[in-house]
Amino acid sequence: MTVSPAHLLQLPADLDPQLLPRHVAVVMDGNGRWAQKRGLPRSVGHQRGVSALKELLRCCNDWGIPALTAYAFSTENWGRAREEVDFLMTLFEQVLWQELGEMVQQGVRIQFAGQLSALPHSLQETIVHAVACTQHNKGICLTVALNYGGRQEILQACRSIATLVQQGLLQPDQIDEALFSQFLYTTGLSDPDLLIRTSGEMRISNFLLWQMAYTEQYFTPILWPDFDRAAFHQALLSYQSRQRRFGR
């Protein structure tokens, strides 16, 4: 893990604490490329990626950012090599067990977004346990998007609402944005203010399609395992330089 310079342990003086994003979303891209550039197995890149996420979570907590959502595994990622997928599922489970005690101690509340029923049974059980152990914590909210797809999320919400209409429990003219949002995985969370994607790719890849209608987007060539507090500082400087008018 990258050791942060001491002067970045506190909020940098050139950032306005009143203009910090309330919710940051990250597409953690570039783990495999980071490893390949060093002649290492892709699995090593994913392990280093976990360290980068832990550091970003600590940074958000230190700097007063109350919500972080991380895109960990998409519905399309099942198309990767079976060996890599199996490794990732095992890694997710191991990390949850290893980090749960510290998350409880630090007041982190963890939740998950995605079609969790398709995950290995042991991972599902670990997720349920982690959510239950942290649900009353008052610190930063970490949402892990796991087996997540934005289009699938919207379709699921539509089906749920259509079922209520069909049952006569809801009238079509009662459906508005606020009601629709209640049927998404992220219900109860504010929409992201800032999306960060690493590795130089400039797309959102089916991530939080409904929620990111007015999210500021920041793309960096830095590969995810190298994304540290200094890189996050630059992303926040860019965010604070923008005028958010929301169409007005």
JSON list of C-alpha atoms in Angstrom, two decimals:
[
{"chain": "A", "resi": 1, "resn": "MET", "atom": "CA", "xyz": [0.00, 0.00, 0.00]},
{"chain": "A", "resi": 2, "resn": "THR", "atom": "CA", "xyz": [1.19, 3.49, -0.82]},
{"chain": "A", "resi": 3, "resn": "VAL", "atom": "CA", "xyz": [2.15, 5.41, 2.31]},
{"chain": "A", "resi": 4, "resn": "SER", "atom": "CA", "xyz": [0.51, 8.82, 2.25]},
{"chain": "A", "resi": 5, "resn": "PRO", "atom": "CA", "xyz": [2.62, 11.91, 2.92]},
{"chain": "A", "resi": 6, "resn": "ALA", "atom": "CA", "xyz": [1.95, 13.30, 6.38]},
{"chain": "A", "resi": 7, "resn": "HIS", "atom": "CA", "xyz": [0.55, 16.54, 5.00]},
{"chain": "A", "resi": 8, "resn": "LEU", "atom": "CA", "xyz": [-2.23, 14.61, 3.24]},
{"chain": "A", "resi": 9, "resn": "LEU", "atom": "CA", "xyz": [-3.49, 12.86, 6.37]},
{"chain": "A", "resi": 10, "resn": "GLN", "atom": "CA", "xyz": [-5.58, 15.98, 7.04]},
{"chain": "A", "resi": 11, "resn": "LEU", "atom": "CA", "xyz": [-7.71, 17.81, 4.50]},
{"chain": "A", "resi": 12, "resn": "PRO", "atom": "CA", "xyz": [-5.34, 19.82, 2.25]},
{"chain": "A", "resi": 13, "resn": "ALA", "atom": "CA", "xyz": [-5.53, 23.56, 2.78]},
{"chain": "A", "resi": 14, "resn": "ASP", "atom": "CA", "xyz": [-6.41, 24.21, -0.88]},
{"chain": "A", "resi": 15, "resn": "LEU", "atom": "CA", "xyz": [-9.66, 22.22, -0.58]},
{"chain": "A", "resi": 16, "resn": "ASP", "atom": "CA", "xyz": [-12.82, 23.93, 0.66]},
{"chain": "A", "resi": 17, "resn": "PRO", "atom": "CA", "xyz": [-14.46, 21.68, 3.28]},
{"chain": "A", "resi": 18, "resn": "GLN", "atom": "CA", "xyz": [-17.83, 23.23, 2.40]},
{"chain": "A", "resi": 19, "resn": "LEU", "atom": "CA", "xyz": [-17.51, 22.11, -1.23]},
{"chain": "A", "resi": 20, "resn": "LEU", "atom": "CA", "xyz": [-16.49, 18.49, -0.73]},
{"chain": "A", "resi": 21, "resn": "PRO", "atom": "CA", "xyz": [-18.63, 15.85, -2.44]},
{"chain": "A", "resi": 22, "resn": "ARG", "atom": "CA", "xyz": [-21.02, 14.07, -0.13]},
{"chain": "A", "resi": 23, "resn": "HIS", "atom": "CA", "xyz": [-20.83, 10.88, -2.17]},
{"chain": "A", "resi": 24, "resn": "VAL", "atom": "CA", "xyz": [-17.93, 9.66, -4.32]},
{"chain": "A", "resi": 25, "resn": "ALA", "atom": "CA", "xyz": [-18.23, 6.73, -6.74]},
{"chain": "A", "resi": 26, "resn": "VAL", "atom": "CA", "xyz": [-15.21, 4.96, -8.19]},
{"chain": "A", "resi": 27, "resn": "VAL", "atom": "CA", "xyz": [-14.64, 2.63, -11.14]},
{"chain": "A", "resi": 28, "resn": "MET", "atom": "CA", "xyz": [-11.51, 0.81, -10.00]},
{"chain": "A", "resi": 29, "resn": "ASP", "atom": "CA", "xyz": [-9.99, 0.09, -13.39]},
{"chain": "A", "resi": 30, "resn": "GLY", "atom": "CA", "xyz": [-6.51, -1.10, -14.28]},
{"chain": "A", "resi": 31, "resn": "ASN", "atom": "CA", "xyz": [-5.63, -3.81, -11.75]},
{"chain": "A", "resi": 32, "resn": "GLY", "atom": "CA", "xyz": [-4.80, -6.37, -14.41]},
{"chain": "A", "resi": 33, "resn": "ARG", "atom": "CA", "xyz": [-2.76, -3.93, -16.50]},
{"chain": "A", "resi": 34, "resn": "TRP", "atom": "CA", "xyz": [-0.88, -2.77, -13.41]},
{"chain": "A", "resi": 35, "resn": "ALA", "atom": "CA", "xyz": [0.21, -6.37, -12.76]},
{"chain": "A", "resi": 36, "resn": "GLN", "atom": "CA", "xyz": [1.01, -7.17, -16.39]},
{"chain": "A", "resi": 37, "resn": "LYS", "atom": "CA", "xyz": [3.26, -4.11, -16.68]},
{"chain": "A", "resi": 38, "resn": "ARG", "atom": "CA", "xyz": [5.30, -5.59, -13.83]},
{"chain": "A", "resi": 39, "resn": "GLY", "atom": "CA", "xyz": [5.31, -9.14, -15.14]},
{"chain": "A", "resi": 40, "resn": "LEU", "atom": "CA", "xyz": [3.03, -10.26, -12.29]},
{"chain": "A", "resi": 41, "resn": "PRO", "atom": "CA", "xyz": [-0.15, -12.36, -12.29]},
{"chain": "A", "resi": 42, "resn": "ARG", "atom": "CA", "xyz": [-3.39, -10.40, -12.60]},
{"chain": "A", "resi": 43, "resn": "SER", "atom": "CA", "xyz": [-4.32, -11.68, -9.15]},
{"chain": "A", "resi": 44, "resn": "VAL", "atom": "CA", "xyz": [-1.54, -9.57, -7.62]},
{"chain": "A", "resi": 45, "resn": "GLY", "atom": "CA", "xyz": [-3.05, -6.50, -9.26]},
{"chain": "A", "resi": 46, "resn": "HIS", "atom": "CA", "xyz": [-6.44, -7.26, -7.72]},
{"chain": "A", "resi": 47, "resn": "GLN", "atom": "CA", "xyz": [-4.84, -7.65, -4.29]},
{"chain": "A", "resi": 48, "resn": "ARG", "atom": "CA", "xyz": [-3.10, -4.30, -4.66]},
{"chain": "A", "resi": 49, "resn": "GLY", "atom": "CA", "xyz": [-6.41, -2.85, -5.79]},
{"chain": "A", "resi": 50, "resn": "VAL", "atom": "CA", "xyz": [-7.95, -3.86, -2.47]},
{"chain": "A", "resi": 51, "resn": "SER", "atom": "CA", "xyz": [-5.20, -1.92, -0.68]},
{"chain": "A", "resi": 52, "resn": "ALA", "atom": "CA", "xyz": [-5.95, 1.14, -2.81]},
{"chain": "A", "resi": 53, "resn": "LEU", "atom": "CA", "xyz": [-9.64, 0.94, -1.92]},
{"chain": "A", "resi": 54, "resn": "LYS", "atom": "CA", "xyz": [-8.83, 0.65, 1.79]},
{"chain": "A", "resi": 55, "resn": "GLU", "atom": "CA", "xyz": [-6.64, 3.75, 1.55]},
{"chain": "A", "resi": 56, "resn": "LEU", "atom": "CA", "xyz": [-9.35, 5.70, -0.27]},
{"chain": "A", "resi": 57, "resn": "LEU", "atom": "CA", "xyz": [-11.92, 4.66, 2.33]},
{"chain": "A", "resi": 58, "resn": "ARG", "atom": "CA", "xyz": [-9.63, 5.90, 5.11]},
{"chain": "A", "resi": 59, "resn": "CYS", "atom": "CA", "xyz": [-9.03, 9.12, 3.20]},
{"chain": "A", "resi": 60, "resn": "CYS", "atom": "CA", "xyz": [-12.75, 9.80, 2.75]},
{"chain": "A", "resi": 61, "resn": "ASN", "atom": "CA", "xyz": [-13.25, 9.12, 6.45]},
{"chain": "A", "resi": 62, "resn": "ASP", "atom": "CA", "xyz": [-10.37, 11.43, 7.42]},
{"chain": "A", "resi": 63, "resn": "TRP", "atom": "CA", "xyz": [-11.51, 14.23, 5.12]},
{"chain": "A", "resi": 64, "resn": "GLY", "atom": "CA", "xyz": [-15.19, 14.13, 6.04]},
{"chain": "A", "resi": 65, "resn": "ILE", "atom": "CA", "xyz": [-16.72, 12.55, 2.93]},
{"chain": "A", "resi": 66, "resn": "PRO", "atom": "CA", "xyz": [-19.67, 10.47, 4.18]},
{"chain": "A", "resi": 67, "resn": "ALA", "atom": "CA", "xyz": [-20.28, 8.02, 1.31]},
{"chain": "A", "resi": 68, "resn": "LEU", "atom": "CA", "xyz": [-18.11, 5.99, -1.06]},
{"chain": "A", "resi": 69, "resn": "THR", "atom": "CA", "xyz": [-19.38, 3.54, -3.68]},
{"chain": "A", "resi": 70, "resn": "ALA", "atom": "CA", "xyz": [-16.92, 1.17, -5.38]},
{"chain": "A", "resi": 71, "resn": "TYR", "atom": "CA", "xyz": [-17.60, -0.78, -8.58]},
{"chain": "A", "resi": 72, "resn": "ALA", "atom": "CA", "xyz": [-16.06, -4.12, -7.64]},
{"chain": "A", "resi": 73, "resn": "PHE", "atom": "CA", "xyz": [-17.59, -6.61, -10.12]},
{"chain": "A", "resi": 74, "resn": "SER", "atom": "CA", "xyz": [-20.03, -5.99, -12.95]},
{"chain": "A", "resi": 75, "resn": "THR", "atom": "CA", "xyz": [-22.61, -8.32, -14.46]},
{"chain": "A", "resi": 76, "resn": "GLU", "atom": "CA", "xyz": [-20.38, -8.37, -17.55]},
{"chain": "A", "resi": 77, "resn": "ASN", "atom": "CA", "xyz": [-17.30, -9.47, -15.60]},
{"chain": "A", "resi": 78, "resn": "TRP", "atom": "CA", "xyz": [-18.56, -13.08, -15.54]},
{"chain": "A", "resi": 79, "resn": "GLY", "atom": "CA", "xyz": [-17.19, -13.23, -19.10]},
{"chain": "A", "resi": 80, "resn": "ARG", "atom": "CA", "xyz": [-13.61, -13.11, -17.82]},
{"chain": "A", "resi": 81, "resn": "ALA", "atom": "CA", "xyz": [-11.47, -16.23, -17.50]},
{"chain": "A", "resi": 82, "resn": "ARG", "atom": "CA", "xyz": [-12.97, -18.68, -15.00]},
{"chain": "A", "resi": 83, "resn": "GLU", "atom": "CA", "xyz": [-9.76, -18.76, -12.98]},
{"chain": "A", "resi": 84, "resn": "GLU", "atom": "CA", "xyz": [-9.82, -14.98, -12.52]},
{"chain": "A", "resi": 85, "resn": "VAL", "atom": "CA", "xyz": [-13.52, -14.91, -11.60]},
{"chain": "A", "resi": 86, "resn": "ASP", "atom": "CA", "xyz": [-13.04, -17.67, -9.02]},
{"chain": "A", "resi": 87, "resn": "PHE", "atom": "CA", "xyz": [-10.07, -15.80, -7.56]},
{"chain": "A", "resi": 88, "resn": "LEU", "atom": "CA", "xyz": [-12.10, -12.59, -7.27]},
{"chain": "A", "resi": 89, "resn": "MET", "atom": "CA", "xyz": [-14.99, -14.32, -5.51]},
{"chain": "A", "resi": 90, "resn": "THR", "atom": "CA", "xyz": [-12.57, -15.84, -3.00]},
{"chain": "A", "resi": 91, "resn": "LEU", "atom": "CA", "xyz": [-10.79, -12.51, -2.59]},
{"chain": "A", "resi": 92, "resn": "PHE", "atom": "CA", "xyz": [-14.04, -10.66, -1.86]},
{"chain": "A", "resi": 93, "resn": "GLU", "atom": "CA", "xyz": [-14.91, -13.15, 0.86]},
{"chain": "A", "resi": 94, "resn": "GLN", "atom": "CA", "xyz": [-11.44, -13.12, 2.42]},
{"chain": "A", "resi": 95, "resn": "VAL", "atom": "CA", "xyz": [-11.26, -9.33, 2.47]},
{"chain": "A", "resi": 96, "resn": "LEU", "atom": "CA", "xyz": [-14.66, -9.03, 4.15]},
{"chain": "A", "resi": 97, "resn": "TRP", "atom": "CA", "xyz": [-13.62, -11.37, 6.94]},
{"chain": "A", "resi": 98, "resn": "GLN", "atom": "CA", "xyz": [-10.20, -9.77, 7.35]},
{"chain": "A", "resi": 99, "resn": "GLU", "atom": "CA", "xyz": [-11.44, -6.18, 7.38]},
{"chain": "A", "resi": 100, "resn": "LEU", "atom": "CA", "xyz": [-14.72, -6.56, 9.27]},
{"chain": "A", "resi": 101, "resn": "GLY", "atom": "CA", "xyz": [-13.22, -5.94, 12.69]},
{"chain": "A", "resi": 102, "resn": "GLU", "atom": "CA", "xyz": [-11.52, -2.73, 11.59]},
{"chain": "A", "resi": 103, "resn": "MET", "atom": "CA", "xyz": [-14.68, -1.52, 9.82]},
{"chain": "A", "resi": 104, "resn": "VAL", "atom": "CA", "xyz": [-16.67, -2.02, 13.01]},
{"chain": "A", "resi": 105, "resn": "GLN", "atom": "CA", "xyz": [-14.01, -0.23, 15.03]},
{"chain": "A", "resi": 106, "resn": "GLN", "atom": "CA", "xyz": [-13.86, 2.70, 12.58]},
{"chain": "A", "resi": 107, "resn": "GLY", "atom": "CA", "xyz": [-17.65, 3.01, 12.39]},
{"chain": "A", "resi": 108, "resn": "VAL", "atom": "CA", "xyz": [-17.87, 2.06, 8.71]},
{"chain": "A", "resi": 109, "resn": "ARG", "atom": "CA", "xyz": [-21.29, 0.94, 7.50]},
{"chain": "A", "resi": 110, "resn": "ILE", "atom": "CA", "xyz": [-21.02, -1.45, 4.58]},
{"chain": "A", "resi": 111, "resn": "GLN", "atom": "CA", "xyz": [-23.77, -2.30, 2.12]},
{"chain": "A", "resi": 112, "resn": "PHE", "atom": "CA", "xyz": [-23.95, -3.95, -1.27]},
{"chain": "A", "resi": 113, "resn": "ALA", "atom": "CA", "xyz": [-25.58, -3.17, -4.61]},
{"chain": "A", "resi": 114, "resn": "GLY", "atom": "CA", "xyz": [-26.20, -5.83, -7.23]},
{"chain": "A", "resi": 115, "resn": "GLN", "atom": "CA", "xyz": [-27.73, -9.21, -7.94]},
{"chain": "A", "resi": 116, "resn": "LEU", "atom": "CA", "xyz": [-26.26, -10.91, -4.91]},
{"chain": "A", "resi": 117, "resn": "SER", "atom": "CA", "xyz": [-28.26, -14.14, -5.33]},
{"chain": "A", "resi": 118, "resn": "ALA", "atom": "CA", "xyz": [-25.96, -15.13, -8.23]},
{"chain": "A", "resi": 119, "resn": "LEU", "atom": "CA", "xyz": [-22.84, -15.03, -6.04]},
{"chain": "A", "resi": 120, "resn": "PRO", "atom": "CA", "xyz": [-21.32, -18.13, -4.39]},
{"chain": "A", "resi": 121, "resn": "HIS", "atom": "CA", "xyz": [-23.33, -19.16, -1.35]},
{"chain": "A", "resi": 122, "resn": "SER", "atom": "CA", "xyz": [-20.48, -18.71, 1.12]},
{"chain": "A", "resi": 123, "resn": "LEU", "atom": "CA", "xyz": [-19.87, -15.17, -0.17]},
{"chain": "A", "resi": 124, "resn": "GLN", "atom": "CA", "xyz": [-23.58, -14.37, 0.19]},
{"chain": "A", "resi": 125, "resn": "GLU", "atom": "CA", "xyz": [-23.45, -15.52, 3.82]},
{"chain": "A", "resi": 126, "resn": "THR", "atom": "CA", "xyz": [-20.37, -13.40, 4.48]},
{"chain": "A", "resi": 127, "resn": "ILE", "atom": "CA", "xyz": [-22.08, -10.37, 2.95]},
{"chain": "A", "resi": 128, "resn": "VAL", "atom": "CA", "xyz": [-25.15, -10.83, 5.15]},
{"chain": "A", "resi": 129, "resn": "HIS", "atom": "CA", "xyz": [-22.92, -11.11, 8.21]},
{"chain": "A", "resi": 130, "resn": "ALA", "atom": "CA", "xyz": [-20.86, -8.00, 7.34]},
{"chain": "A", "resi": 131, "resn": "VAL", "atom": "CA", "xyz": [-23.97, -5.90, 6.68]},
{"chain": "A", "resi": 132, "resn": "ALA", "atom": "CA", "xyz": [-25.56, -7.02, 9.95]},
{"chain": "A", "resi": 133, "resn": "CYS", "atom": "CA", "xyz": [-22.40, -6.28, 11.97]},
{"chain": "A", "resi": 134, "resn": "THR", "atom": "CA", "xyz": [-22.07, -2.73, 10.62]},
{"chain": "A", "resi": 135, "resn": "GLN", "atom": "CA", "xyz": [-25.67, -1.66, 10.01]},
{"chain": "A", "resi": 136, "resn": "HIS", "atom": "CA", "xyz": [-25.83, 0.60, 13.09]},
{"chain": "A", "resi": 137, "resn": "ASN", "atom": "CA", "xyz": [-22.45, 2.26, 12.53]},
{"chain": "A", "resi": 138, "resn": "LYS", "atom": "CA", "xyz": [-22.56, 6.04, 12.15]},
{"chain": "A", "resi": 139, "resn": "GLY", "atom": "CA", "xyz": [-19.40, 6.62, 10.11]},
{"chain": "A", "resi": 140, "resn": "ILE", "atom": "CA", "xyz": [-18.80, 6.56, 6.39]},
{"chain": "A", "resi": 141, "resn": "CYS", "atom": "CA", "xyz": [-21.11, 4.40, 4.26]},
{"chain": "A", "resi": 142, "resn": "LEU", "atom": "CA", "xyz": [-19.21, 2.07, 1.92]},
{"chain": "A", "resi": 143, "resn": "THR", "atom": "CA", "xyz": [-21.34, 0.61, -0.86]},
{"chain": "A", "resi": 144, "resn": "VAL", "atom": "CA", "xyz": [-19.77, -2.24, -2.82]},
{"chain": "A", "resi": 145, "resn": "ALA", "atom": "CA", "xyz": [-21.30, -2.78, -6.27]},
{"chain": "A", "resi": 146, "resn": "LEU", "atom": "CA", "xyz": [-20.98, -6.53, -6.72]},
{"chain": "A", "resi": 147, "resn": "ASN", "atom": "CA", "xyz": [-22.50, -8.37, -9.69]},
{"chain": "A", "resi": 148, "resn": "TYR", "atom": "CA", "xyz": [-23.93, -4.97, -10.53]},
{"chain": "A", "resi": 149, "resn": "GLY", "atom": "CA", "xyz": [-25.32, -3.64, -13.81]},
{"chain": "A", "resi": 150, "resn": "GLY", "atom": "CA", "xyz": [-27.06, -0.29, -14.19]},
{"chain": "A", "resi": 151, "resn": "ARG", "atom": "CA", "xyz": [-29.47, -1.40, -16.92]},
{"chain": "A", "resi": 152, "resn": "GLN", "atom": "CA", "xyz": [-30.37, -4.51, -14.95]},
{"chain": "A", "resi": 153, "resn": "GLU", "atom": "CA", "xyz": [-31.01, -2.39, -11.87]},
{"chain": "A", "resi": 154, "resn": "ILE", "atom": "CA", "xyz": [-33.41, -0.15, -13.80]},
{"chain": "A", "resi": 155, "resn": "LEU", "atom": "CA", "xyz": [-35.21, -3.14, -15.34]},
{"chain": "A", "resi": 156, "resn": "GLN", "atom": "CA", "xyz": [-35.61, -4.74, -11.91]},
{"chain": "A", "resi": 157, "resn": "ALA", "atom": "CA", "xyz": [-37.09, -1.53, -10.54]},
{"chain": "A", "resi": 158, "resn": "CYS", "atom": "CA", "xyz": [-39.51, -1.32, -13.49]},
{"chain": "A", "resi": 159, "resn": "ARG", "atom": "CA", "xyz": [-40.65, -4.91, -12.94]},
{"chain": "A", "resi": 160, "resn": "SER", "atom": "CA", "xyz": [-41.22, -4.32, -9.22]},
{"chain": "A", "resi": 161, "resn": "ILE", "atom": "CA", "xyz": [-43.24, -1.17, -9.88]},
{"chain": "A", "resi": 162, "resn": "ALA", "atom": "CA", "xyz": [-45.22, -2.86, -12.68]},
{"chain": "A", "resi": 163, "resn": "THR", "atom": "CA", "xyz": [-46.13, -5.68, -10.32]},
{"chain": "A", "resi": 164, "resn": "LEU", "atom": "CA", "xyz": [-47.53, -3.19, -7.78]},
{"chain": "A", "resi": 165, "resn": "VAL", "atom": "CA", "xyz": [-49.54, -1.48, -10.51]},
{"chain": "A", "resi": 166, "resn": "GLN", "atom": "CA", "xyz": [-50.85, -4.84, -11.72]},
{"chain": "A", "resi": 167, "resn": "GLN", "atom": "CA", "xyz": [-51.91, -5.70, -8.16]},
{"chain": "A", "resi": 168, "resn": "GLY", "atom": "CA", "xyz": [-53.75, -2.41, -7.83]},
{"chain": "A", "resi": 169, "resn": "LEU", "atom": "CA", "xyz": [-51.45, -1.21, -5.07]},
{"chain": "A", "resi": 170, "resn": "LEU", "atom": "CA", "xyz": [-50.04, 1.68, -7.11]},
{"chain": "A", "resi": 171, "resn": "GLN", "atom": "CA", "xyz": [-51.47, 4.03, -9.71]},
{"chain": "A", "resi": 172, "resn": "PRO", "atom": "CA", "xyz": [-49.35, 4.95, -12.75]},
{"chain": "A", "resi": 173, "resn": "ASP", "atom": "CA", "xyz": [-49.67, 8.66, -12.00]},
{"chain": "A", "resi": 174, "resn": "GLN", "atom": "CA", "xyz": [-48.08, 8.04, -8.58]},
{"chain": "A", "resi": 175, "resn": "ILE", "atom": "CA", "xyz": [-44.80, 7.02, -10.20]},
{"chain": "A", "resi": 176, "resn": "ASP", "atom": "CA", "xyz": [-42.24, 9.81, -10.01]},
{"chain": "A", "resi": 177, "resn": "GLU", "atom": "CA", "xyz": [-38.47, 10.04, -9.62]},
{"chain": "A", "resi": 178, "resn": "ALA", "atom": "CA", "xyz": [-38.58, 9.80, -5.85]},
{"chain": "A", "resi": 179, "resn": "LEU", "atom": "CA", "xyz": [-40.70, 6.65, -5.92]},
{"chain": "A", "resi": 180, "resn": "PHE", "atom": "CA", "xyz": [-38.63, 5.05, -8.66]},
{"chain": "A", "resi": 181, "resn": "SER", "atom": "CA", "xyz": [-35.45, 5.65, -6.66]},
{"chain": "A", "resi": 182, "resn": "GLN", "atom": "CA", "xyz": [-36.89, 3.64, -3.77]},
{"chain": "A", "resi": 183, "resn": "PHE", "atom": "CA", "xyz": [-36.74, 0.51, -5.93]},
{"chain": "A", "resi": 184, "resn": "LEU", "atom": "CA", "xyz": [-33.04, 0.86, -6.77]},
{"chain": "A", "resi": 185, "resn": "TYR", "atom": "CA", "xyz": [-30.19, -0.89, -4.95]},
{"chain": "A", "resi": 186, "resn": "THR", "atom": "CA", "xyz": [-29.01, 2.47, -3.66]},
{"chain": "A", "resi": 187, "resn": "THR", "atom": "CA", "xyz": [-32.25, 3.51, -1.99]},
{"chain": "A", "resi": 188, "resn": "GLY", "atom": "CA", "xyz": [-31.51, 5.76, 0.96]},
{"chain": "A", "resi": 189, "resn": "LEU", "atom": "CA", "xyz": [-28.23, 7.02, -0.53]},
{"chain": "A", "resi": 190, "resn": "SER", "atom": "CA", "xyz": [-27.81, 10.42, -2.12]},
{"chain": "A", "resi": 191, "resn": "ASP", "atom": "CA", "xyz": [-26.76, 10.38, -5.77]},
{"chain": "A", "resi": 192, "resn": "PRO", "atom": "CA", "xyz": [-22.99, 10.52, -6.34]},
{"chain": "A", "resi": 193, "resn": "ASP", "atom": "CA", "xyz": [-21.55, 14.01, -6.64]},
{"chain": "A", "resi": 194, "resn": "LEU", "atom": "CA", "xyz": [-18.30, 12.78, -8.17]},
{"chain": "A", "resi": 195, "resn": "LEU", "atom": "CA", "xyz": [-17.38, 9.75, -10.28]},
{"chain": "A", "resi": 196, "resn": "ILE", "atom": "CA", "xyz": [-13.71, 8.81, -10.56]},
{"chain": "A", "resi": 197, "resn": "ARG", "atom": "CA", "xyz": [-12.51, 6.31, -13.14]},
{"chain": "A", "resi": 198, "resn": "THR", "atom": "CA", "xyz": [-8.89, 5.26, -13.31]},
{"chain": "A", "resi": 199, "resn": "SER", "atom": "CA", "xyz": [-6.66, 3.79, -16.07]},
{"chain": "A", "resi": 200, "resn": "GLY", "atom": "CA", "xyz": [-7.53, 6.31, -18.79]},
{"chain": "A", "resi": 201, "resn": "GLU", "atom": "CA", "xyz": [-10.84, 4.76, -19.89]},
{"chain": "A", "resi": 202, "resn": "MET", "atom": "CA", "xyz": [-13.52, 7.41, -20.48]},
{"chain": "A", "resi": 203, "resn": "ARG", "atom": "CA", "xyz": [-16.85, 5.63, -20.06]},
{"chain": "A", "resi": 204, "resn": "ILE", "atom": "CA", "xyz": [-19.12, 4.72, -17.16]},
{"chain": "A", "resi": 205, "resn": "SER", "atom": "CA", "xyz": [-19.55, 1.05, -18.13]},
{"chain": "A", "resi": 206, "resn": "ASN", "atom": "CA", "xyz": [-23.14, 0.46, -17.01]},
{"chain": "A", "resi": 207, "resn": "PHE", "atom": "CA", "xyz": [-22.50, 1.94, -13.56]},
{"chain": "A", "resi": 208, "resn": "LEU", "atom": "CA", "xyz": [-25.20, 3.83, -11.63]},
{"chain": "A", "resi": 209, "resn": "LEU", "atom": "CA", "xyz": [-26.96, 4.95, -14.82]},
{"chain": "A", "resi": 210, "resn": "TRP", "atom": "CA", "xyz": [-29.98, 6.46, -13.07]},
{"chain": "A", "resi": 211, "resn": "GLN", "atom": "CA", "xyz": [-28.04, 7.88, -10.14]},
{"chain": "A", "resi": 212, "resn": "MET", "atom": "CA", "xyz": [-25.38, 9.70, -12.19]},
{"chain": "A", "resi": 213, "resn": "ALA", "atom": "CA", "xyz": [-27.69, 12.02, -14.12]},
{"chain": "A", "resi": 214, "resn": "TYR", "atom": "CA", "xyz": [-25.83, 15.07, -12.76]},
{"chain": "A", "resi": 215, "resn": "THR", "atom": "CA", "xyz": [-22.65, 13.52, -11.38]},
{"chain": "A", "resi": 216, "resn": "GLU", "atom": "CA", "xyz": [-19.37, 15.28, -12.12]},
{"chain": "A", "resi": 217, "resn": "GLN", "atom": "CA", "xyz": [-16.97, 12.88, -13.87]},
{"chain": "A", "resi": 218, "resn": "TYR", "atom": "CA", "xyz": [-13.20, 12.71, -13.46]},
{"chain": "A", "resi": 219, "resn": "PHE", "atom": "CA", "xyz": [-10.97, 10.44, -15.55]},
{"chain": "A", "resi": 220, "resn": "THR", "atom": "CA", "xyz": [-7.32, 9.81, -14.81]},
{"chain": "A", "resi": 221, "resn": "PRO", "atom": "CA", "xyz": [-4.65, 7.68, -16.55]},
{"chain": "A", "resi": 222, "resn": "ILE", "atom": "CA", "xyz": [-3.44, 6.41, -13.17]},
{"chain": "A", "resi": 223, "resn": "LEU", "atom": "CA", "xyz": [-3.99, 2.67, -12.78]},
{"chain": "A", "resi": 224, "resn": "TRP", "atom": "CA", "xyz": [-6.16, 1.83, -9.79]},
{"chain": "A", "resi": 225, "resn": "PRO", "atom": "CA", "xyz": [-3.46, 0.23, -7.57]},
{"chain": "A", "resi": 226, "resn": "ASP", "atom": "CA", "xyz": [-1.49, 3.49, -7.82]},
{"chain": "A", "resi": 227, "resn": "PHE", "atom": "CA", "xyz": [-4.45, 5.74, -6.97]},
{"chain": "A", "resi": 228, "resn": "ASP", "atom": "CA", "xyz": [-3.49, 7.26, -3.61]},
{"chain": "A", "resi": 229, "resn": "ARG", "atom": "CA", "xyz": [-4.35, 10.31, -1.50]},
{"chain": "A", "resi": 230, "resn": "ALA", "atom": "CA", "xyz": [-2.35, 12.62, -3.72]},
{"chain": "A", "resi": 231, "resn": "ALA", "atom": "CA", "xyz": [-4.33, 11.43, -6.77]},
{"chain": "A", "resi": 232, "resn": "PHE", "atom": "CA", "xyz": [-7.61, 11.79, -4.87]},
{"chain": "A", "resi": 233, "resn": "HIS", "atom": "CA", "xyz": [-6.56, 15.30, -3.87]},
{"chain": "A", "resi": 234, "resn": "GLN", "atom": "CA", "xyz": [-6.20, 16.20, -7.56]},
{"chain": "A", "resi": 235, "resn": "ALA", "atom": "CA", "xyz": [-9.62, 14.73, -8.33]},
{"chain": "A", "resi": 236, "resn": "LEU", "atom": "CA", "xyz": [-11.20, 16.84, -5.61]},
{"chain": "A", "resi": 237, "resn": "LEU", "atom": "CA", "xyz": [-9.43, 19.97, -6.84]},
{"chain": "A", "resi": 238, "resn": "SER", "atom": "CA", "xyz": [-10.92, 19.36, -10.27]},
{"chain": "A", "resi": 239, "resn": "TYR", "atom": "CA", "xyz": [-14.35, 18.78, -8.74]},
{"chain": "A", "resi": 240, "resn": "GLN", "atom": "CA", "xyz": [-14.21, 22.00, -6.74]},
{"chain": "A", "resi": 241, "resn": "SER", "atom": "CA", "xyz": [-13.26, 24.01, -9.82]},
{"chain": "A", "resi": 242, "resn": "ARG", "atom": "CA", "xyz": [-16.57, 23.20, -11.52]},
{"chain": "A", "resi": 243, "resn": "GLN", "atom": "CA", "xyz": [-19.92, 24.96, -11.34]},
{"chain": "A", "resi": 244, "resn": "ARG", "atom": "CA", "xyz": [-22.74, 22.56, -10.64]},
{"chain": "A", "resi": 245, "resn": "ARG", "atom": "CA", "xyz": [-25.91, 24.11, -12.10]},
{"chain": "A", "resi": 246, "resn": "PHE", "atom": "CA", "xyz": [-28.02, 20.95, -12.51]},
{"chain": "A", "resi": 247, "resn": "GLY", "atom": "CA", "xyz": [-29.43, 22.29, -15.76]},
{"chain": "A", "resi": 248, "resn": "ARG", "atom": "CA", "xyz": [-30.43, 25.66, -14.29]}
]
